[in-house]
Amino acid sequence: MPLFNKKSPFILLLLFSLLINFILRIVLMLHPITQSHFSLFESFKIFSFGFLSDVFIFIIGSLFLFLYLIFLSDSKYLKPYGYIIFGLYLFLFLYILSGKSILTEYGGSLPQVGLIFIGIKTFLFGLLLFIPKYRSKIRYILFVITIFIYVLVIIQNAVSEFFFWNEFGVRYNFIAVDYLIYTNTVIGNIMESYPVIPLFSVIGLISIVSTFYIAKNTKNYLQNLPNFVVKIKNLAVYSVAFTISLIAIPFLAKQQNSENVFANELQANGIHKFYLAFMNSELEYDKFYKSLSDEEAFAILKNQIPNINTNSILRTIKNDSTEIHKNVVLITVESLSAEFLEEYGNEKKLTPFLDSLAHKSLQFTNLYAVGNRTVRGLESVTLCLPPMAGESVVKRKDNKNKFTTGSLFKNRNYSVKFLYGGDAYFDNMQDFFGGNDYEIFDKKLFKPSEVSFSNIWGVCDEDMYKKAITLMNEESKLGKPFFNHIMSVSNHRPFTYPEGKIDIPSNSKSRKGGVKYTDYALKQFFKMAEKQSWFKNTVFVILADHCASSSGKTELPINKYRIPCMIYSPEFIKPSECNTLMSQIDVMPTLFGLLNFSYESKFYGQDVFQSDYKPRALIATYQDLGLIKDNVLTVLSPGKKAKQFQMILKPKGKQDQNFQVMYDEKLMQNQRADLINETISYYQTTAKLLKDKKLDK
């Protein structure tokens, strides 16, 4: 079979990949960071099982190469098939170019990427169709380019794995996944850390030489393209190999069971480890971050959160007054940075309603979001715990039956709902909230007549709020209080919304429009709510899930974590300002204090109005874990690193000092060990309690 003989491009690329991975294992084994000796059996497993893993991973990863090779043909350019295929390509190109394709709904650069890809495919197919005289030369050039891309990826991956090992002493993990998210930061770090030009020059040179050798020795494949019968046989063989690979890869991963961690890592395939990290999205705290003994960590935590039990966060919250069982509506607003509001210095009047509502509410002026993704915001007001390294608990497998704000309401005979205008399947919200006794209401349950506008993210906020009013009217008839958690969607790319609602056209697709429409929709919601019988007996909590962006000059630019928050209930809450430094995880425990709830708490969040509360805020990315306290930002990073920055206020505009959000972060040479240990205590104990299932309800 031409595709699988010893001089086919498929086989030579497989051999090349195996050679590079063999060399990589040798280099990593001899690396100074690999402080370990290997037994004969461990060495055998590293190279034999590693070899098999590399073979099966290549088979999976070469799917597109296989499809490219098997579809090489002259018959598809014959009349009329060639013209029909070319017409279909042209139609698809014009469809995307029209700006009305499904790719446009997603916003960002996706339409441009799609247009470029289809444009290139159309152009190349046209060349091969209309210039048959040069078809063989053009095909060979494309063949060489394809080989070069695969060779470059194989070499580049090996180099990347080396530098990752050089930094962390392991194969790819969730930090590598995180690097894809924070591309600008990573590229900047690489540019400053390594001799990029010489390094890339060497990689390029090796790739060109290797491509030349493989292309020269596989040129015969193009000159004797397999016929249809042979292609079917090739497809059958590859399908069997692909299926075996899917079964063998997880089996081989289970054989990484040595007590020697380095042996397991060397035996593994880096690409498969990346896939597992992407799917599992967790970082083991003790393995990658500074730590203390558990006893010391919990002892330090007890100084910050009094009355907790030994090696636990469990404590009794006791209120002397009678509990107040008012309805509660929690609205987490998509990407609402504090800097969008007038009080925080914005002069563009993007949030006139929220600006006015703030003066009628209990307003928390010094509040920080825990992270920079919606799942982090949802986690913070539901579980009230510090953000963990890796992925949010919302997206982890062990995310059910937790001690949540919803469970507290449920125990008081509240009806508990999570309302979302999009598809709750996104970001694992359905699995998380459904697994924690929330009734879920999302886009799938809207009737066509209830949708006036929608985009890829879901129905517009107005439609969601109208539906929420209808649901709450029904709930109020049941004779028991309700807790509804509403997540908004409109302030999200592509920033489209119904026309004629605000003075910024929807087709401008601007962040300003998204913010202003979000504010407008909230105004309409409260206009409707004020007319309902349950309004006077309801407490509204409005806060952002996270800021609109999180990039900055430092790992954790604190101005990118400052969010607005207000509690509004005209018959119950007096308008005032709370200027105390606090975290997003403190919002709901503070609300429970206002409602005089007494309960056994497993929350790290605290009632900020209690005398024993010590001001602090917790902020994080997927890998950098931070604590703000005493005008110092402490950051824990993988590799057991710790940095501290002095926070120096940069006054901007004429707004009140309580609403200033800009700070310089000056790296501290003399670190405060007490704050480092306190930061460790928050994150280490949370990781342990989650692992030991001590935060379950």
XYZ file of C-alpha atoms in Angstrom:
697
model
C 0.000 0.000 0.000
C 1.736 3.244 -1.139
C 0.742 5.275 1.917
C 2.296 2.821 4.360
C 5.412 1.594 2.546
C 8.828 2.511 3.921
C 9.267 5.474 1.562
C 5.874 7.098 1.976
C 5.701 10.592 3.552
C 3.514 9.169 6.328
C 6.081 6.573 7.438
C 9.117 8.869 7.111
C 7.415 11.548 9.200
C 6.530 8.910 11.796
C 10.190 7.798 11.964
C 11.320 11.414 12.178
C 8.899 12.058 15.061
C 10.113 8.946 16.917
C 13.739 10.025 16.490
C 13.087 13.529 17.835
C 11.162 12.149 20.817
C 13.932 9.636 21.558
C 16.533 12.415 21.558
C 14.247 14.551 23.732
C 13.928 11.791 26.347
C 17.714 11.413 26.499
C 18.176 15.166 26.912
C 15.503 15.439 29.606
C 16.891 12.408 31.452
C 20.360 14.017 31.556
C 19.045 17.481 32.432
C 20.372 18.843 35.756
C 16.820 19.378 37.025
C 16.190 15.612 36.686
C 17.694 14.814 40.062
C 17.048 11.102 39.997
C 18.597 7.746 39.164
C 16.640 5.173 37.204
C 16.597 1.427 37.678
C 16.978 -0.875 34.687
C 13.234 -1.608 34.755
C 12.366 2.102 34.929
C 14.680 2.829 31.992
C 13.064 0.014 30.015
C 9.583 1.427 30.661
C 10.683 4.984 29.833
C 11.900 4.046 26.356
C 9.656 1.107 25.424
C 6.336 2.455 26.700
C 7.408 5.925 25.663
C 8.105 4.648 22.137
C 4.644 3.073 21.917
C 2.993 6.256 23.217
C 4.834 8.306 20.607
C 3.663 5.974 17.813
C 0.020 6.119 18.842
C 0.078 9.887 19.440
C 1.545 10.418 15.963
C -1.217 8.304 14.416
C -3.855 10.479 16.103
C -2.006 13.717 15.364
C -1.431 12.847 11.716
C -5.140 12.729 10.871
C -4.943 15.882 8.739
C -1.773 14.643 7.048
C -3.527 11.383 6.189
C -6.561 13.220 4.801
C -4.307 15.487 2.729
C -2.422 12.542 1.238
C -5.460 10.367 0.572
C -7.302 13.189 -1.209
C -4.442 13.853 -3.626
C -5.921 13.017 -7.017
C -6.058 14.036 -10.657
C -9.612 12.819 -11.284
C -11.242 15.556 -9.195
C -10.003 18.158 -11.706
C -11.802 16.484 -14.631
C -14.976 18.000 -16.074
C -17.510 18.592 -14.623
C -16.309 17.661 -11.093
C -13.505 20.203 -10.957
C -15.782 23.103 -11.869
C -18.439 22.013 -9.375
C -15.888 21.797 -6.539
C -14.359 25.135 -7.489
C -17.836 26.703 -7.540
C -18.560 25.389 -4.058
C -15.281 26.838 -2.757
C -16.073 30.188 -4.379
C -19.584 30.230 -2.930
C -18.259 29.496 0.567
C -15.669 32.267 0.231
C -18.301 34.818 -0.832
C -20.613 33.651 1.982
C -17.983 34.422 4.625
C -17.013 37.646 2.840
C -20.632 38.849 3.038
C -20.307 39.354 6.804
C -23.483 37.377 7.449
C -21.940 33.953 8.073
C -22.106 32.053 11.350
C -18.423 32.902 11.885
C -19.328 36.590 12.110
C -21.623 35.872 15.052
C -18.650 34.706 17.070
C -16.854 37.986 16.537
C -13.122 38.410 17.090
C -10.757 37.246 14.371
C -12.656 34.053 13.487
C -14.273 35.493 10.312
C -10.876 36.691 9.089
C -9.288 33.295 9.807
C -12.097 31.512 7.977
C -11.868 33.918 5.049
C -8.106 33.445 4.715
C -8.336 29.641 4.958
C -11.139 29.275 2.396
C -9.558 31.947 0.215
C -6.273 30.022 0.057
C -8.097 26.732 -0.635
C -10.109 28.376 -3.439
C -7.050 29.999 -4.978
C -4.930 26.836 -4.913
C -7.711 24.638 -6.260
C -8.205 27.158 -9.046
C -4.515 27.034 -9.948
C -4.524 23.251 -10.135
C -7.782 23.256 -12.110
C -7.086 25.950 -14.673
C -3.321 25.472 -15.199
C -2.970 21.704 -15.686
C 0.398 22.222 -17.405
C 1.978 23.211 -14.068
C -0.191 20.995 -11.871
C 2.601 18.584 -10.922
C 5.002 21.411 -9.995
C 2.395 23.266 -7.948
C 1.391 20.032 -6.216
C 5.015 19.289 -5.332
C 5.471 22.762 -3.860
C 2.345 22.277 -1.730
C 3.578 18.816 -0.756
C 6.913 20.235 0.421
C 5.137 22.984 2.398
C 2.921 20.366 4.103
C 5.950 18.243 5.027
C 7.741 21.355 6.310
C 4.812 22.310 8.559
C 4.752 18.861 10.161
C 8.520 18.789 10.578
C 8.503 22.268 12.099
C 5.722 21.363 14.537
C 7.567 18.209 15.647
C 10.822 20.085 16.243
C 9.173 23.132 17.792
C 7.224 20.935 20.192
C 10.416 19.184 21.296
C 12.142 22.509 21.914
C 9.102 23.807 23.818
C 9.028 20.668 25.951
C 12.707 21.142 26.762
C 12.185 24.708 27.971
C 9.078 23.709 29.905
C 11.051 20.933 31.602
C 13.886 23.378 32.205
C 11.418 25.592 34.107
C 9.210 23.082 35.918
C 10.825 19.646 35.724
C 7.687 18.062 34.227
C 5.988 17.509 30.886
C 3.209 19.846 29.815
C 0.508 20.525 32.392
C -2.179 23.151 32.834
C 0.456 25.882 32.912
C 1.111 25.079 29.253
C -2.630 25.336 28.582
C -2.588 28.672 30.372
C 0.243 29.845 28.109
C -2.106 29.558 25.137
C -4.559 31.872 26.916
C -2.010 34.509 27.914
C -0.194 34.528 24.575
C 1.105 38.118 24.739
C 2.582 37.640 28.198
C 4.209 34.348 27.244
C 5.708 35.684 24.022
C 7.043 38.695 25.908
C 8.597 36.409 28.505
C 10.214 34.260 25.811
C 11.585 37.309 24.007
C 13.205 38.566 27.227
C 14.395 35.184 28.494
C 15.961 33.441 25.507
C 18.120 34.269 22.447
C 15.134 34.042 20.163
C 16.731 34.874 16.815
C 19.593 32.312 17.049
C 17.206 29.709 18.495
C 14.576 30.126 15.792
C 17.282 30.252 13.123
C 18.591 26.854 14.211
C 15.055 25.414 14.387
C 14.339 26.775 10.906
C 17.576 25.396 9.466
C 17.020 21.898 10.912
C 13.430 21.958 9.665
C 14.492 22.910 6.122
C 17.204 20.218 5.947
C 14.850 17.549 7.353
C 12.064 18.587 4.979
C 14.444 18.417 2.015
C 15.475 14.865 2.947
C 11.898 13.606 3.512
C 10.476 15.312 0.425
C 13.292 14.026 -1.803
C 12.824 10.446 -0.618
C 9.031 10.483 -0.907
C 8.652 12.289 -4.229
C 7.665 9.045 -5.926
C 4.402 9.068 -3.977
C 3.239 12.093 -6.020
C 4.299 10.511 -9.284
C 2.341 7.320 -8.592
C -0.777 8.407 -6.760
C -2.781 5.410 -5.452
C -6.005 4.532 -7.222
C -9.410 4.457 -5.577
C -9.176 0.796 -4.483
C -5.788 1.328 -2.833
C -7.065 4.454 -1.103
C -9.962 2.472 0.381
C -7.469 -0.091 1.683
C -5.320 2.694 3.134
C -8.385 4.197 4.791
C -9.262 0.837 6.347
C -5.732 0.347 7.709
C -5.542 3.866 9.099
C -9.016 3.585 10.670
C -7.963 0.429 12.500
C -4.691 2.034 13.632
C -6.577 5.152 14.747
C -9.036 3.079 16.790
C -6.264 1.034 18.409
C -4.469 4.281 19.274
C -7.520 5.685 21.041
C -7.606 2.562 23.223
C -3.855 2.194 23.727
C -3.016 5.782 24.714
C -5.016 5.864 27.997
C -3.852 2.290 28.761
C -0.203 3.320 28.434
C -0.865 6.425 30.540
C -1.984 4.153 33.394
C 1.403 2.433 33.243
C 3.042 5.659 34.427
C 2.812 4.294 37.959
C 6.348 4.462 39.291
C 7.091 6.038 42.675
C 9.746 7.995 40.785
C 7.898 11.019 39.399
C 10.643 11.761 36.876
C 10.312 8.246 35.456
C 6.580 8.747 34.953
C 7.106 12.116 33.287
C 9.818 10.823 30.951
C 7.708 7.822 30.005
C 4.806 10.092 29.075
C 4.238 11.842 25.776
C 4.141 15.629 26.142
C 1.280 16.189 23.689
C -0.895 13.671 25.525
C -0.027 15.344 28.834
C -1.104 18.645 27.303
C -4.415 17.094 26.262
C -4.980 15.707 29.768
C -4.150 19.077 31.304
C -6.571 20.784 28.945
C -9.332 18.340 29.889
C -8.650 18.172 33.633
C -7.385 21.702 34.121
C -5.915 21.295 37.594
C -2.555 22.040 39.221
C -1.575 20.244 42.408
C -0.848 22.982 44.933
C 1.796 21.148 46.971
C 3.724 20.172 43.869
C 4.041 23.597 42.289
C 3.645 26.255 44.989
C 5.309 27.321 48.206
C 3.808 25.415 51.100
C 3.889 25.000 54.866
C 2.991 22.085 57.055
C -0.796 21.671 57.144
C -0.815 22.390 60.868
C 1.046 25.664 60.392
C -1.108 26.687 57.418
C -4.351 26.147 59.344
C -2.925 27.902 62.417
C -2.150 30.995 60.320
C -5.601 30.795 58.711
C -7.211 30.733 62.157
C -5.638 34.121 62.880
C -7.401 35.477 59.793
C -10.733 33.666 60.217
C -11.403 33.218 63.950
C -13.342 30.293 65.442
C -12.575 27.771 62.702
C -12.115 24.160 63.787
C -8.750 22.417 63.751
C -7.586 21.624 60.187
C -10.911 22.897 58.879
C -12.714 26.034 57.773
C -15.880 24.929 59.585
C -17.208 27.448 62.084
C -20.502 28.583 63.552
C -21.996 31.871 62.392
C -24.392 33.058 65.065
C -26.779 35.999 64.826
C -28.805 37.026 67.854
C -31.634 38.535 65.825
C -34.406 36.660 64.039
C -33.581 35.537 60.516
C -35.112 37.613 57.733
C -36.263 35.434 54.857
C -36.543 37.975 52.073
C -36.408 37.056 48.409
C -32.904 37.445 46.994
C -32.007 38.194 43.373
C -28.290 37.967 42.641
C -27.266 39.458 39.286
C -23.712 38.776 38.124
C -23.055 41.130 35.222
C -20.739 40.044 32.425
C -17.378 41.907 32.297
C -18.465 45.007 34.240
C -15.208 46.694 35.235
C -15.441 49.297 37.974
C -13.834 51.789 35.605
C -16.997 51.773 33.457
C -18.927 53.577 36.229
C -18.935 57.328 36.657
C -17.851 57.273 40.307
C -14.691 55.417 39.314
C -13.770 58.153 36.857
C -15.540 57.231 33.621
C -16.770 60.341 31.791
C -18.532 58.615 28.867
C -21.841 58.089 30.713
C -21.981 54.410 29.844
C -23.845 53.349 32.995
C -26.326 56.100 33.922
C -28.732 53.667 35.587
C -26.129 51.865 37.688
C -24.621 55.232 38.617
C -27.978 56.332 39.992
C -28.722 52.963 41.623
C -25.403 53.049 43.480
C -26.543 56.114 45.447
C -29.690 54.253 46.520
C -27.817 51.121 47.587
C -25.313 49.742 50.030
C -22.285 50.173 47.809
C -19.007 48.300 48.249
C -16.355 50.572 46.790
C -13.175 48.564 47.396
C -14.092 45.131 46.068
C -11.898 42.855 43.945
C -12.974 40.002 41.656
C -11.152 36.741 42.305
C -10.356 36.034 38.651
C -10.774 36.947 35.009
C -13.308 34.416 33.744
C -17.057 34.069 34.258
C -16.631 30.685 35.951
C -14.409 32.336 38.565
C -17.060 34.927 39.342
C -19.777 32.277 39.566
C -17.562 30.175 41.805
C -16.823 33.084 44.125
C -20.459 33.929 44.895
C -21.562 30.287 45.014
C -18.745 28.563 46.915
C -17.177 31.648 48.525
C -13.659 30.234 48.456
C -10.290 31.418 47.097
C -9.588 30.740 43.411
C -7.632 27.553 42.881
C -4.637 26.988 40.625
C -5.671 25.540 37.297
C -9.331 25.527 36.360
C -12.270 26.747 38.393
C -14.150 24.230 40.546
C -17.120 24.904 38.251
C -15.329 23.068 35.445
C -13.789 20.262 37.483
C -15.129 16.747 37.757
C -15.523 16.972 41.539
C -17.858 19.969 41.456
C -21.093 18.572 42.887
C -22.737 18.443 46.323
C -20.660 21.358 47.590
C -21.521 23.692 50.439
C -22.982 26.619 48.493
C -24.933 29.807 48.959
C -27.786 28.007 47.207
C -27.729 25.203 49.804
C -28.132 27.745 52.616
C -31.217 29.167 50.936
C -32.481 25.676 50.137
C -32.280 24.723 53.822
C -34.565 27.667 54.574
C -37.213 26.439 52.127
C -36.267 28.887 49.375
C -36.759 27.931 45.746
C -33.307 28.161 44.172
C -32.672 28.887 40.472
C -29.812 29.745 38.143
C -31.012 31.840 35.183
C -28.844 32.288 32.103
C -29.716 33.740 28.704
C -27.261 31.466 26.923
C -26.725 27.729 26.876
C -25.869 26.569 30.413
C -23.870 23.733 28.884
C -21.185 26.324 28.120
C -18.381 26.498 30.708
C -19.914 23.490 32.499
C -22.469 25.721 34.261
C -25.273 23.212 33.804
C -23.259 20.403 35.353
C -22.113 22.579 38.263
C -25.367 24.283 39.215
C -27.460 21.214 38.470
C -25.134 19.144 40.655
C -25.594 21.597 43.516
C -29.413 21.572 43.667
C -30.065 24.662 41.567
C -32.953 24.549 39.132
C -31.524 25.746 35.810
C -33.340 27.971 33.360
C -31.459 28.834 30.171
C -31.950 29.679 26.476
C -33.332 26.243 25.633
C -36.461 26.928 27.703
C -37.426 30.172 25.958
C -40.425 30.126 23.658
C -39.804 31.670 20.196
C -42.246 34.483 21.064
C -40.106 35.375 24.115
C -36.964 36.066 22.068
C -36.710 39.502 20.487
C -32.957 39.333 19.828
C -30.174 36.807 20.233
C -26.600 36.199 19.138
C -24.160 33.351 19.571
C -24.070 33.863 23.361
C -27.830 33.714 23.830
C -30.867 35.943 24.173
C -30.314 39.612 24.942
C -30.426 40.746 28.568
C -33.828 42.380 28.154
C -35.374 39.066 27.112
C -33.690 37.307 30.020
C -34.946 39.872 32.522
C -38.492 39.734 31.137
C -38.468 35.977 31.540
C -37.020 36.330 35.045
C -39.900 38.620 36.028
C -42.393 36.041 34.733
C -40.691 33.258 36.686
C -40.562 35.301 39.889
C -44.239 36.184 39.574
C -44.964 32.455 39.413
C -42.662 31.747 42.363
C -44.255 34.427 44.530
C -47.571 32.580 44.273
C -46.091 29.487 45.947
C -45.955 31.138 49.357
C -42.236 30.672 49.938
C -39.227 32.913 49.309
C -37.016 32.568 46.245
C -33.317 32.929 45.473
C -32.592 33.573 41.795
C -29.046 33.891 40.493
C -29.075 35.629 37.091
C -26.031 35.689 34.816
C -26.090 38.342 32.067
C -24.623 37.844 28.561
C -24.929 41.033 26.490
C -21.659 42.673 27.519
C -19.675 40.120 25.565
C -18.199 39.997 22.117
C -19.658 40.395 19.515
C -21.446 43.165 21.545
C -24.640 43.025 19.534
C -28.049 43.928 20.943
C -31.470 45.154 19.753
C -31.347 48.332 17.660
C -32.862 51.586 18.881
C -32.355 50.955 22.595
C -29.294 53.135 23.151
C -27.490 55.827 21.172
C -24.709 53.453 20.050
C -25.703 51.367 16.986
C -25.650 47.622 17.491
C -23.682 47.077 14.281
C -20.767 49.057 15.722
C -20.037 45.963 17.846
C -18.161 48.014 20.409
C -17.442 47.353 24.070
C -18.960 50.750 24.880
C -22.204 49.662 23.261
C -22.187 46.381 25.167
C -21.733 48.164 28.494
C -24.359 50.799 27.775
C -26.944 48.273 26.587
C -26.260 46.128 29.674
C -26.995 49.157 31.835
C -30.132 49.939 29.810
C -31.416 46.369 30.196
C -30.902 46.528 33.970
C -32.946 49.729 34.063
C -35.798 47.999 32.243
C -35.583 45.076 34.665
C -35.962 47.285 37.706
C -38.779 49.235 36.061
C -40.657 45.961 35.690
C -39.657 44.657 39.131
C -40.901 47.759 40.953
C -44.429 47.026 39.713
C -44.516 43.491 41.146
C -46.033 42.480 44.463
C -42.834 40.790 45.628
C -40.550 43.782 44.987
C -40.685 45.323 48.474
C -39.777 42.002 50.030
C -36.767 41.420 47.787
C -33.053 42.152 48.135
C -31.097 42.706 44.897
C -27.359 42.066 44.741
C -25.643 43.428 41.610
C -21.957 42.832 40.911
C -19.623 41.952 38.047
C -18.362 38.457 37.385
C -14.959 39.893 36.403
C -13.409 42.870 34.613
C -13.463 43.456 30.869
C -9.758 42.617 30.518
C -6.960 41.302 32.702
C -3.767 42.140 30.845
C -1.201 44.463 32.362
C 2.474 44.998 33.087
C 2.520 42.600 36.032
C 1.226 39.089 36.681
C -1.791 40.480 38.512
C -2.580 44.088 37.505
C -4.894 44.956 40.389
C -6.833 47.662 38.529
C -8.040 44.863 36.233
C -9.728 43.122 39.179
C -11.647 46.033 40.721
C -15.390 45.570 40.251
C -18.544 47.391 41.385
C -21.005 45.813 43.788
C -24.201 47.058 45.377
C -27.036 45.661 47.478
C -30.353 47.349 46.761
C -33.563 46.982 48.755
C -35.364 50.313 49.338
C -37.532 48.998 52.201
C -34.673 47.195 53.920
C -31.175 48.512 53.104
C -30.221 52.108 53.802
C -28.030 53.747 51.130
C -24.413 53.905 52.297
C -20.852 53.154 51.284
C -18.628 50.399 52.590
C -15.048 51.322 51.769
C -13.467 48.280 53.390
C -11.060 46.215 51.275
C -12.874 42.981 50.468
C -13.080 40.067 48.066
C -15.812 38.828 45.761
C -16.060 35.785 48.064
C -17.268 38.048 50.904
C -20.376 39.384 49.147
C -22.802 36.589 49.975
C -21.604 36.000 53.573
C -22.079 39.743 54.114
C -25.606 39.472 52.715
C -26.313 36.549 55.063
C -25.210 38.799 57.911
C -27.670 41.482 56.830
C -30.401 38.803 56.806
C -29.350 37.629 60.304
C -28.702 34.078 59.099
C -27.222 31.666 61.661
C -25.470 28.663 60.121
C -22.519 26.294 60.126
C -20.200 27.833 57.548
C -17.626 26.265 55.238
C -17.083 29.542 53.405
C -13.739 31.318 53.284
C -15.749 34.466 52.609
C -16.681 36.559 55.629
C -19.194 39.166 56.718
C -17.183 42.357 56.318
C -19.318 44.156 58.909
C -18.191 41.861 61.714
C -15.610 43.254 64.126
C -13.224 40.314 63.621
C -13.032 40.769 59.827
C -9.498 41.586 58.637
C -9.490 43.437 55.284
C -7.881 41.537 52.418
C -8.668 40.498 48.834
C -7.783 37.365 46.893
C -7.096 37.586 43.140
C -5.656 35.090 40.674
C -5.053 33.948 37.136
C -4.908 30.249 36.319
C -1.421 30.007 37.794
C -0.590 33.155 39.768
C -2.309 33.290 43.167
C -2.481 36.653 44.897
C -3.367 38.315 48.193
C -3.894 42.055 48.629
C -3.344 43.266 52.182
C -1.685 46.255 53.866
C -1.099 47.848 50.430
C 1.023 44.868 49.448
C 0.239 42.405 46.667
C 1.733 38.980 47.329
C 1.881 36.602 44.356
C 2.554 32.865 44.505
C 3.623 31.263 41.210
C 4.479 27.751 39.990
C 8.045 26.722 40.672
C 7.447 27.557 44.354
C 8.063 31.234 43.665
C 6.795 34.240 45.594
C 6.883 37.927 44.694
C 5.608 40.982 46.503
C 4.662 44.375 45.151
C 4.143 47.606 47.030
C 0.870 49.158 45.901
C 1.340 52.878 45.264
C -1.833 54.820 44.504
C -1.827 56.808 41.254
C -4.571 59.420 41.709
C -6.554 59.966 38.530
C -9.156 62.624 37.922
C -11.150 64.308 40.645
C -13.070 61.310 41.924
C -13.173 60.397 45.594
C -10.171 58.466 46.915
C -12.435 55.492 47.677
C -13.066 55.104 43.945
C -9.463 55.339 42.756
C -8.462 52.126 40.996
C -5.004 52.816 39.546
C -1.894 51.649 41.395
C 1.753 51.250 40.555
C 3.016 47.834 41.583
C 6.628 48.207 42.726
C 8.563 44.992 43.219
C 9.676 44.683 46.849
C 13.252 43.581 47.474
C 12.664 43.033 51.197
C 9.744 40.647 51.400
C 7.254 40.365 54.232
C 7.323 36.728 55.301
C 4.122 37.097 57.329
C 2.103 38.047 54.231
C 3.696 35.292 52.146
C 2.747 32.726 54.793
C -0.743 34.162 55.039
C -1.161 33.891 51.260
C 0.060 30.303 51.403
C -2.390 29.514 54.207
C -5.411 30.624 52.147
C -4.533 28.700 48.998
C -2.899 25.620 50.522
C -5.746 24.929 52.942
C -8.374 25.465 50.241
C -6.594 22.967 47.974
C -6.398 20.419 50.799
C -10.021 20.800 51.877
C -11.231 20.466 48.290
C -9.088 17.388 47.758
C -10.323 15.827 51.021
C -13.950 16.688 50.153
C -14.262 18.787 53.319
C -16.093 21.539 51.411
C -18.989 19.291 50.465
C -22.334 20.082 52.034
